[in-house]
Amino acid sequence: MVGTELRFPVISTGDILRESVRDQTKLGTLAKGYMESGALVPDELVDAIVKERLQRKDCAEGFILDGFPRTIRQAEFLDGVFKDQGVETLVVGITVADSVLVRRIAGRRSCPNCGKVFSAVPLPDNQDALKCDECGTGLVQRKDDTAEVMEERLRVYHRQTQPLIDYYKGRGLYVEVDGDRRVEDVFGSILEIARKRREAAGVF
Ligand code: AMP
């Protein structure tokens, strides 16, 4: 993982929200319906999660945000937080055609025990046989990875999240990476971009 390689914590708002739903916290109860329908969780809830998480010690040297910001309002909120903390920003967009994404997501399975994510493309006839190679637990599909919810998530992405590309491009912060390649190659490209950026910013 790029975060491990750079020794940065990876903060995924989707993971934090799924955990809250699983643990039936107040946040989870509020977020569940939105997530299951493929809609975005309201900005105020997600902004608060991120702000709180960024205040922890392990973020002092850097961090990776995954799945945030997803709206212009969230990006503006983040600008405010970063300005206060003097954070250098790099935005990496991993591009994949919708058709490829739909195929990949139909085959995405994860381990409910250790959280490891797998690609089961092509799907075997007996999906019950899919087990985690770390702990042997039967793999499950995310509730929002079904075809109907996926369609809505893509619509939401194009309407609410895609405008962020121009938002960050306009400020010279956006770099695009071709995601329709082997995982190792995508990983290598992102790492190289991050390293160059760190060097240029004199963060070593
Ligand atoms: P992900 O794991 O990133 O695909 O996120 C799963 C779901 O969590 C999304 O479809 C949204 O419902 C919710 N979510 C995650 N991140 C955000 C965010 N930044 N803003 C609003 N909702 C989010």
Short mmCIF file of N, CA and C in Angstrom, two decimals, residues 65-166:
data_model
loop_
_atom_site.label_atom_id
_atom_site.label_comp_id
_atom_site.label_asym_id
_atom_site.label_seq_id
_atom_site.Cartn_x
_atom_site.Cartn_y
_atom_site.Cartn_z
N LEU A 65 -5.77 10.61 2.32
CA LEU A 65 -7.23 10.58 2.43
C LEU A 65 -7.77 9.77 1.25
N ASP A 66 -8.59 8.78 1.54
CA ASP A 66 -9.16 7.93 0.50
C ASP A 66 -10.68 8.09 0.54
N GLY A 67 -11.23 8.60 -0.57
CA GLY A 67 -12.69 8.77 -0.62
C GLY A 67 -13.18 10.08 -0.04
N PHE A 68 -12.28 10.98 0.22
CA PHE A 68 -12.63 12.31 0.74
C PHE A 68 -11.63 13.31 0.18
N PRO A 69 -12.02 14.48 -0.29
CA PRO A 69 -13.39 14.99 -0.39
C PRO A 69 -14.15 14.40 -1.59
N ARG A 70 -15.46 14.42 -1.50
CA ARG A 70 -16.29 13.90 -2.58
C ARG A 70 -17.26 14.97 -3.09
N THR A 71 -17.25 16.14 -2.49
CA THR A 71 -18.08 17.24 -2.97
C THR A 71 -17.23 18.53 -2.88
N ILE A 72 -17.64 19.52 -3.65
CA ILE A 72 -16.92 20.80 -3.60
C ILE A 72 -16.98 21.35 -2.17
N ARG A 73 -18.11 21.18 -1.51
CA ARG A 73 -18.23 21.70 -0.14
C ARG A 73 -17.22 21.04 0.80
N GLN A 74 -17.05 19.73 0.64
CA GLN A 74 -16.05 19.02 1.47
C GLN A 74 -14.64 19.53 1.17
N ALA A 75 -14.38 19.81 -0.12
CA ALA A 75 -13.04 20.30 -0.49
C ALA A 75 -12.80 21.67 0.13
N GLU A 76 -13.82 22.49 0.15
CA GLU A 76 -13.67 23.82 0.75
C GLU A 76 -13.44 23.72 2.26
N PHE A 77 -14.14 22.76 2.85
CA PHE A 77 -13.95 22.52 4.29
C PHE A 77 -12.50 22.10 4.56
N LEU A 78 -12.01 21.19 3.71
CA LEU A 78 -10.65 20.69 3.86
C LEU A 78 -9.63 21.81 3.67
N ASP A 79 -9.88 22.68 2.70
CA ASP A 79 -8.99 23.84 2.48
C ASP A 79 -8.82 24.62 3.78
N GLY A 80 -9.94 24.81 4.48
CA GLY A 80 -9.90 25.56 5.74
C GLY A 80 -9.04 24.85 6.78
N VAL A 81 -9.23 23.53 6.89
CA VAL A 81 -8.45 22.74 7.87
C VAL A 81 -6.97 22.79 7.52
N PHE A 82 -6.66 22.61 6.23
CA PHE A 82 -5.26 22.57 5.79
C PHE A 82 -4.58 23.92 5.96
N LYS A 83 -5.33 24.98 5.73
CA LYS A 83 -4.76 26.32 5.84
C LYS A 83 -4.30 26.55 7.28
N ASP A 84 -5.15 26.12 8.21
CA ASP A 84 -4.81 26.27 9.63
C ASP A 84 -3.54 25.50 9.96
N GLN A 85 -3.38 24.31 9.30
CA GLN A 85 -2.26 23.43 9.67
C GLN A 85 -1.07 23.52 8.73
N GLY A 86 -1.16 24.34 7.67
CA GLY A 86 -0.07 24.49 6.71
C GLY A 86 0.28 23.19 5.99
N VAL A 87 -0.74 22.46 5.51
CA VAL A 87 -0.51 21.15 4.87
C VAL A 87 -0.24 21.32 3.37
N GLU A 88 0.76 20.60 2.84
CA GLU A 88 1.04 20.51 1.39
C GLU A 88 0.09 19.47 0.80
N THR A 89 -0.57 19.80 -0.31
CA THR A 89 -1.56 18.86 -0.86
C THR A 89 -1.17 18.30 -2.23
N LEU A 90 -1.43 17.01 -2.42
CA LEU A 90 -1.31 16.37 -3.73
C LEU A 90 -2.59 15.58 -3.95
N VAL A 91 -3.23 15.79 -5.09
CA VAL A 91 -4.48 15.07 -5.37
C VAL A 91 -4.22 14.09 -6.51
N VAL A 92 -4.43 12.80 -6.25
CA VAL A 92 -4.20 11.78 -7.28
C VAL A 92 -5.54 11.19 -7.69
N GLY A 93 -5.86 11.32 -8.98
CA GLY A 93 -7.10 10.73 -9.51
C GLY A 93 -6.74 9.46 -10.26
N ILE A 94 -7.32 8.33 -9.86
CA ILE A 94 -7.05 7.06 -10.56
C ILE A 94 -8.21 6.84 -11.53
N THR A 95 -7.93 6.95 -12.83
CA THR A 95 -9.02 6.89 -13.80
C THR A 95 -9.22 5.48 -14.36
N VAL A 96 -10.50 5.11 -14.38
CA VAL A 96 -10.91 3.81 -14.93
C VAL A 96 -12.27 4.04 -15.59
N ALA A 97 -12.47 3.47 -16.78
CA ALA A 97 -13.77 3.62 -17.47
C ALA A 97 -14.88 3.00 -16.61
N ASP A 98 -16.07 3.59 -16.70
CA ASP A 98 -17.20 3.07 -15.90
C ASP A 98 -17.42 1.58 -16.14
N SER A 99 -17.28 1.15 -17.41
CA SER A 99 -17.56 -0.25 -17.73
C SER A 99 -16.57 -1.19 -17.01
N VAL A 100 -15.33 -0.75 -16.90
CA VAL A 100 -14.30 -1.56 -16.22
C VAL A 100 -14.60 -1.60 -14.72
N LEU A 101 -14.99 -0.42 -14.22
CA LEU A 101 -15.31 -0.28 -12.80
C LEU A 101 -16.46 -1.22 -12.40
N VAL A 102 -17.49 -1.24 -13.23
CA VAL A 102 -18.67 -2.07 -12.94
C VAL A 102 -18.27 -3.54 -12.88
N ARG A 103 -17.41 -3.95 -13.82
CA ARG A 103 -16.96 -5.34 -13.86
C ARG A 103 -16.13 -5.66 -12.61
N ARG A 104 -15.24 -4.75 -12.26
CA ARG A 104 -14.39 -5.00 -11.08
C ARG A 104 -15.22 -5.07 -9.80
N ILE A 105 -16.16 -4.15 -9.70
CA ILE A 105 -16.94 -4.08 -8.45
C ILE A 105 -17.87 -5.28 -8.29
N ALA A 106 -18.36 -5.79 -9.44
CA ALA A 106 -19.21 -6.99 -9.37
C ALA A 106 -18.43 -8.15 -8.76
N GLY A 107 -17.10 -8.13 -8.93
CA GLY A 107 -16.28 -9.23 -8.42
C GLY A 107 -15.55 -8.89 -7.13
N ARG A 108 -15.85 -7.73 -6.56
CA ARG A 108 -15.14 -7.38 -5.31
C ARG A 108 -15.75 -8.12 -4.12
N ARG A 109 -14.91 -8.78 -3.37
CA ARG A 109 -15.35 -9.48 -2.17
C ARG A 109 -14.39 -9.11 -1.05
N SER A 110 -14.90 -9.14 0.20
CA SER A 110 -13.99 -8.84 1.30
C SER A 110 -14.20 -9.80 2.44
N CYS A 111 -13.20 -9.83 3.30
CA CYS A 111 -13.27 -10.75 4.44
C CYS A 111 -13.92 -10.01 5.62
N PRO A 112 -15.04 -10.52 6.14
CA PRO A 112 -15.72 -9.83 7.24
C PRO A 112 -14.93 -9.91 8.55
N ASN A 113 -13.91 -10.78 8.57
CA ASN A 113 -13.12 -10.95 9.79
C ASN A 113 -11.91 -10.03 9.80
N CYS A 114 -11.05 -10.11 8.76
CA CYS A 114 -9.82 -9.31 8.80
C CYS A 114 -9.87 -8.11 7.86
N GLY A 115 -10.90 -8.00 7.03
CA GLY A 115 -11.07 -6.80 6.19
C GLY A 115 -10.32 -6.85 4.88
N LYS A 116 -9.55 -7.90 4.60
CA LYS A 116 -8.80 -7.96 3.35
C LYS A 116 -9.76 -7.97 2.15
N VAL A 117 -9.37 -7.23 1.09
CA VAL A 117 -10.25 -7.11 -0.07
C VAL A 117 -9.69 -7.96 -1.21
N PHE A 118 -10.61 -8.66 -1.93
CA PHE A 118 -10.19 -9.57 -3.01
C PHE A 118 -10.93 -9.22 -4.30
N SER A 119 -10.27 -9.56 -5.42
CA SER A 119 -10.94 -9.45 -6.72
C SER A 119 -11.25 -10.86 -7.18
N ALA A 120 -12.54 -11.16 -7.30
CA ALA A 120 -12.93 -12.51 -7.72
C ALA A 120 -13.47 -12.47 -9.15
N VAL A 121 -12.65 -11.90 -10.07
CA VAL A 121 -13.06 -11.82 -11.48
C VAL A 121 -12.20 -12.80 -12.27
N PRO A 122 -12.80 -13.75 -13.04
CA PRO A 122 -14.23 -14.01 -13.17
C PRO A 122 -14.76 -14.74 -11.93
N LEU A 123 -16.03 -14.51 -11.62
CA LEU A 123 -16.63 -15.14 -10.43
C LEU A 123 -16.79 -16.65 -10.64
N PRO A 124 -16.42 -17.46 -9.65
CA PRO A 124 -16.62 -18.91 -9.79
C PRO A 124 -18.10 -19.27 -9.65
N ASP A 125 -18.49 -20.46 -10.14
CA ASP A 125 -19.90 -20.87 -10.04
C ASP A 125 -20.33 -20.94 -8.59
N ASN A 126 -19.46 -21.51 -7.75
CA ASN A 126 -19.82 -21.64 -6.34
C ASN A 126 -19.15 -20.52 -5.53
N GLN A 127 -19.89 -19.44 -5.34
CA GLN A 127 -19.30 -18.29 -4.66
C GLN A 127 -19.09 -18.53 -3.16
N ASP A 128 -19.83 -19.53 -2.61
CA ASP A 128 -19.66 -19.85 -1.18
C ASP A 128 -18.26 -20.40 -0.91
N ALA A 129 -17.61 -20.86 -1.98
CA ALA A 129 -16.27 -21.46 -1.81
C ALA A 129 -15.19 -20.39 -1.67
N LEU A 130 -15.53 -19.11 -1.88
CA LEU A 130 -14.51 -18.05 -1.81
C LEU A 130 -14.15 -17.79 -0.35
N LYS A 131 -12.88 -18.04 -0.05
CA LYS A 131 -12.41 -17.89 1.35
C LYS A 131 -11.24 -16.93 1.41
N CYS A 132 -11.07 -16.30 2.56
CA CYS A 132 -9.95 -15.39 2.78
C CYS A 132 -8.65 -16.20 2.85
N ASP A 133 -7.61 -15.75 2.11
CA ASP A 133 -6.37 -16.52 2.13
C ASP A 133 -5.53 -16.23 3.38
N GLU A 134 -5.97 -15.26 4.19
CA GLU A 134 -5.25 -14.97 5.44
C GLU A 134 -5.85 -15.77 6.60
N CYS A 135 -7.20 -15.73 6.70
CA CYS A 135 -7.81 -16.32 7.90
C CYS A 135 -8.87 -17.39 7.60
N GLY A 136 -9.11 -17.66 6.29
CA GLY A 136 -10.02 -18.76 5.94
C GLY A 136 -11.51 -18.45 6.07
N THR A 137 -11.84 -17.22 6.47
CA THR A 137 -13.27 -16.86 6.61
C THR A 137 -13.92 -16.73 5.22
N GLY A 138 -15.22 -17.09 5.13
CA GLY A 138 -15.94 -16.95 3.86
C GLY A 138 -16.05 -15.49 3.46
N LEU A 139 -15.80 -15.19 2.17
CA LEU A 139 -15.82 -13.79 1.72
C LEU A 139 -17.25 -13.30 1.50
N VAL A 140 -17.44 -12.00 1.67
CA VAL A 140 -18.77 -11.41 1.47
C VAL A 140 -18.68 -10.25 0.47
N GLN A 141 -19.85 -9.89 -0.07
CA GLN A 141 -19.92 -8.74 -0.98
C GLN A 141 -20.47 -7.53 -0.22
N ARG A 142 -19.90 -6.35 -0.46
CA ARG A 142 -20.41 -5.14 0.17
C ARG A 142 -21.84 -4.91 -0.29
N LYS A 143 -22.70 -4.47 0.64
CA LYS A 143 -24.11 -4.27 0.30
C LYS A 143 -24.29 -3.28 -0.84
N ASP A 144 -23.36 -2.29 -0.93
CA ASP A 144 -23.52 -1.26 -1.97
C ASP A 144 -22.75 -1.62 -3.25
N ASP A 145 -22.29 -2.86 -3.37
CA ASP A 145 -21.62 -3.28 -4.60
C ASP A 145 -22.56 -4.02 -5.55
N THR A 146 -23.86 -4.04 -5.26
CA THR A 146 -24.81 -4.69 -6.16
C THR A 146 -25.00 -3.80 -7.40
N ALA A 147 -25.50 -4.39 -8.50
CA ALA A 147 -25.60 -3.64 -9.77
C ALA A 147 -26.43 -2.37 -9.63
N GLU A 148 -27.58 -2.45 -8.91
CA GLU A 148 -28.47 -1.27 -8.82
C GLU A 148 -27.80 -0.15 -8.04
N VAL A 149 -27.22 -0.48 -6.89
CA VAL A 149 -26.61 0.56 -6.05
C VAL A 149 -25.39 1.13 -6.76
N MET A 150 -24.67 0.26 -7.44
CA MET A 150 -23.48 0.70 -8.17
C MET A 150 -23.84 1.76 -9.21
N GLU A 151 -24.96 1.53 -9.90
CA GLU A 151 -25.41 2.49 -10.92
C GLU A 151 -25.63 3.87 -10.30
N GLU A 152 -26.27 3.88 -9.13
CA GLU A 152 -26.54 5.14 -8.44
C GLU A 152 -25.22 5.77 -7.97
N ARG A 153 -24.30 4.96 -7.47
CA ARG A 153 -23.02 5.50 -7.00
C ARG A 153 -22.26 6.16 -8.14
N LEU A 154 -22.35 5.56 -9.35
CA LEU A 154 -21.67 6.17 -10.49
C LEU A 154 -22.33 7.50 -10.87
N ARG A 155 -23.67 7.52 -10.82
CA ARG A 155 -24.39 8.77 -11.13
C ARG A 155 -23.96 9.85 -10.15
N VAL A 156 -23.92 9.49 -8.86
CA VAL A 156 -23.52 10.43 -7.81
C VAL A 156 -22.08 10.90 -8.04
N TYR A 157 -21.22 9.98 -8.43
CA TYR A 157 -19.82 10.35 -8.68
C TYR A 157 -19.75 11.41 -9.78
N HIS A 158 -20.41 11.14 -10.90
CA HIS A 158 -20.29 12.08 -12.03
C HIS A 158 -20.91 13.44 -11.69
N ARG A 159 -21.98 13.42 -10.92
CA ARG A 159 -22.66 14.68 -10.59
C ARG A 159 -21.94 15.46 -9.51
N GLN A 160 -21.53 14.77 -8.43
CA GLN A 160 -21.04 15.50 -7.25
C GLN A 160 -19.52 15.48 -7.06
N THR A 161 -18.88 14.42 -7.52
CA THR A 161 -17.44 14.29 -7.22
C THR A 161 -16.54 14.69 -8.39
N GLN A 162 -16.96 14.35 -9.61
CA GLN A 162 -16.11 14.66 -10.77
C GLN A 162 -15.74 16.15 -10.88
N PRO A 163 -16.63 17.08 -10.52
CA PRO A 163 -16.26 18.50 -10.58
C PRO A 163 -15.01 18.85 -9.76
N LEU A 164 -14.65 17.97 -8.83
CA LEU A 164 -13.45 18.24 -8.01
C LEU A 164 -12.17 18.19 -8.85
N ILE A 165 -12.22 17.48 -9.97
CA ILE A 165 -11.01 17.38 -10.82
C ILE A 165 -10.63 18.79 -11.28
N ASP A 166 -11.61 19.53 -11.79
CA ASP A 166 -11.31 20.90 -12.26
C ASP A 166 -10.96 21.80 -11.09
#
